[in-house]
Coordinates of C-alpha atoms in Angstrom, one line a residue:
G1 CA 68.9 8.6 2.8
H2 CA 69.4 9.1 -0.9
G3 CA 67.8 6.7 -3.3
T4 CA 65.3 5.4 -0.6
R5 CA 61.5 5.3 -0.7
H6 CA 61.6 8.2 1.7
S7 CA 63.5 10.3 -0.8
V8 CA 61.1 10.2 -3.8
G9 CA 60.6 13.9 -3.5
H10 CA 64.4 14.4 -3.9
L11 CA 64.4 12.1 -6.9
Y12 CA 61.5 13.9 -8.5
V13 CA 63.1 17.4 -8.2
Q14 CA 66.4 16.1 -9.5
R15 CA 64.7 14.6 -12.5
L16 CA 62.8 17.8 -13.1
A17 CA 65.9 19.9 -12.9
S18 CA 67.6 17.5 -15.4
E19 CA 64.6 17.6 -17.7
L20 CA 64.6 21.5 -17.7
K21 CA 68.5 21.5 -18.0
L22 CA 68.8 23.5 -14.7
S23 CA 71.9 23.8 -12.5
W24 CA 71.8 23.4 -8.8
A25 CA 73.4 26.0 -6.5
I26 CA 74.0 25.6 -2.8
H27 CA 72.1 28.2 -0.7
I28 CA 73.7 28.0 2.8
R29 CA 71.1 30.2 4.4
M30 CA 68.3 27.7 3.3
L31 CA 70.4 24.6 3.9
A32 CA 69.4 23.4 0.5
Y33 CA 70.3 23.2 -3.2
V34 CA 68.2 25.5 -5.4
A35 CA 67.6 25.4 -9.2
I36 CA 65.8 28.3 -10.8
C37 CA 64.0 28.4 -14.1
E38 CA 63.3 32.1 -14.8
Q39 CA 61.0 31.7 -17.8
R40 CA 58.7 29.3 -15.9
R41 CA 59.0 31.3 -12.7
L42 CA 59.9 28.0 -11.0
V43 CA 62.2 27.4 -8.0
L44 CA 63.2 23.9 -7.2
L45 CA 64.3 23.1 -3.7
Y46 CA 66.5 20.1 -2.6
P47 CA 66.7 20.4 1.2
L48 CA 69.8 19.1 2.9
L49 CA 68.1 18.6 6.3
P50 CA 66.5 15.3 7.3
Y51 CA 63.1 14.7 5.8
N52 CA 61.0 15.6 8.9
H53 CA 62.8 19.0 9.1
N54 CA 62.4 20.0 5.5
G55 CA 59.7 22.5 6.5
W56 CA 62.4 24.9 7.7
C57 CA 64.1 24.8 4.3
V58 CA 60.8 25.4 2.6
R59 CA 60.0 28.4 4.8
Q60 CA 63.5 29.9 4.1
A61 CA 62.9 29.5 0.3
C62 CA 59.4 31.0 0.5
D63 CA 60.8 34.0 2.4
S64 CA 63.8 34.4 0.1
F65 CA 61.9 34.1 -3.2
D66 CA 58.6 35.7 -2.0
I67 CA 56.7 32.5 -2.7
D68 CA 53.1 32.3 -1.4
A69 CA 51.9 29.0 0.0
S70 CA 49.2 28.8 -2.7
C71 CA 52.1 28.7 -5.3
L72 CA 54.0 25.9 -3.5
T73 CA 54.0 22.2 -4.6
V74 CA 55.6 19.7 -2.2
V75 CA 56.5 16.3 -3.7
H76 CA 56.5 13.5 -1.1
D77 CA 56.2 9.8 -0.4
D78 CA 52.9 8.3 0.5
A79 CA 52.8 4.9 2.2
D80 CA 49.1 4.6 1.8
R81 CA 49.4 4.4 -2.0
K82 CA 50.7 1.5 -3.9
L83 CA 54.2 1.9 -5.3
G84 CA 53.9 4.1 -8.5
A85 CA 50.4 5.4 -7.7
F86 CA 50.1 9.1 -7.2
S87 CA 47.7 11.9 -6.5
F88 CA 47.7 15.7 -6.5
K89 CA 46.2 17.1 -3.4
E90 CA 45.2 20.7 -2.7
G91 CA 45.6 21.8 0.9
G92 CA 44.2 19.9 3.8
S93 CA 45.8 17.8 6.5
A94 CA 49.3 16.2 6.3
L95 CA 47.6 12.7 6.7
G96 CA 50.3 11.8 9.2
N97 CA 53.3 12.6 7.0
R98 CA 55.8 14.3 9.3
G99 CA 57.6 16.1 6.5
V100 CA 54.4 17.7 5.3
Q101 CA 53.4 18.5 8.9
G102 CA 56.8 20.3 9.2
V103 CA 56.0 22.4 6.1
I104 CA 52.6 23.3 7.4
R105 CA 54.0 24.3 10.8
Q106 CA 56.8 26.3 9.3
I107 CA 54.9 28.3 6.6
G108 CA 51.8 28.6 8.8
S109 CA 49.4 27.2 6.3
P110 CA 48.2 23.9 4.9
D111 CA 47.1 25.6 1.7
F112 CA 49.7 24.3 -0.7
R113 CA 49.6 21.6 -3.4
R114 CA 51.1 18.2 -2.8
L115 CA 52.1 15.5 -5.3
R116 CA 51.9 12.3 -3.3
V117 CA 53.9 9.5 -4.7
G118 CA 53.0 6.0 -3.6
I119 CA 55.7 3.8 -2.0
G120 CA 53.4 1.2 -0.5
R121 CA 53.6 -0.4 2.9
P122 CA 55.7 -3.3 4.1
L123 CA 54.0 -6.6 4.4
D124 CA 53.3 -8.5 7.6
E125 CA 53.8 -12.3 8.1
R126 CA 50.5 -13.0 6.3
G127 CA 51.5 -10.8 3.3
K128 CA 49.2 -8.0 4.3
P129 CA 50.2 -4.3 4.4
T130 CA 51.2 -3.3 8.0
R131 CA 51.5 -0.1 10.0
D132 CA 54.1 -1.6 12.4
K133 CA 56.4 1.2 13.2
E134 CA 59.7 -0.7 13.0
K135 CA 58.7 -2.3 9.7
M136 CA 57.6 1.1 8.4
I137 CA 60.9 2.7 9.3
A138 CA 62.9 -0.1 7.6
H139 CA 60.6 0.1 4.6
V140 CA 60.9 3.9 3.9
M141 CA 64.6 3.9 4.6
A142 CA 65.3 1.0 2.2
K143 CA 66.9 1.7 -1.2
L144 CA 64.6 1.5 -4.2
A145 CA 65.1 -1.5 -6.3
T146 CA 65.5 -1.0 -10.1
D147 CA 61.9 -2.1 -10.8
E148 CA 60.7 0.3 -8.1
L149 CA 62.8 3.1 -9.5
D150 CA 61.2 2.4 -12.9
K151 CA 57.7 2.9 -11.4
I152 CA 58.8 6.2 -9.8
N153 CA 60.2 7.3 -13.2
E154 CA 56.8 6.5 -14.7
V155 CA 55.2 8.8 -12.1
F156 CA 57.5 11.5 -13.2
R157 CA 56.6 11.0 -16.9
Q158 CA 52.8 11.0 -16.1
T159 CA 52.9 14.1 -13.8
L160 CA 55.5 16.3 -15.4
Q161 CA 53.1 18.4 -17.6
K162 CA 50.5 18.8 -15.0
L163 CA 53.1 20.0 -12.5
L164 CA 54.6 22.4 -15.0
N165 CA 51.3 23.7 -16.1
G166 CA 50.4 24.5 -12.4
L167 CA 47.3 22.4 -12.5
R168 CA 44.7 23.7 -10.2
S169 CA 41.4 21.9 -9.8
S170 CA 38.6 22.1 -7.3
K171 CA 39.1 18.5 -6.3
D172 CA 42.0 16.2 -5.6
E173 CA 43.2 14.3 -8.6
D174 CA 44.4 10.7 -8.7
N175 CA 46.0 8.6 -11.5
P176 CA 43.0 6.7 -12.8
A177 CA 45.1 3.8 -14.1
E178 CA 45.8 2.4 -10.6
D179 CA 43.8 1.3 -7.6
A180 CA 45.6 3.9 -5.6
K181 CA 45.3 2.6 -2.1
A182 CA 48.0 0.2 -0.8

């Protein structure tokens, strides 16, 4: 749903489009909204399918705009990082993220960049992070509180230039200010 922990990627591209003063247009064939910035050779995608099926929209956009996987950045939630922590990751596995698994499956390659935005894990009865499936579903589908949204906006502020500059490094890059693991 919109405004949930699971939708931090949507929030991010909306904020990026606003920052660049881009307009969204519906692309029925992609089942997504698209915003294009010609001078930066940037295509923003806001899929309309449920999160775990976004890979289909990404493949449609890559095919339509002739985008190679190596030029793709996917922004997504990461429950293994504290709320507001983030990391850039180049390629590799989906680390259990079903939305990322769908992108890998649809484009046929794991070789794309990810901006992983921490949403943390729910806490168990003892106040410890848990992997309980029902609690996780409730956690990721819950609306972001104002203070949580402030932390997501701080991620945007800290990562915008790196994202726009197409940062490429030989190693994954975390935000050093945080103990990134939840």
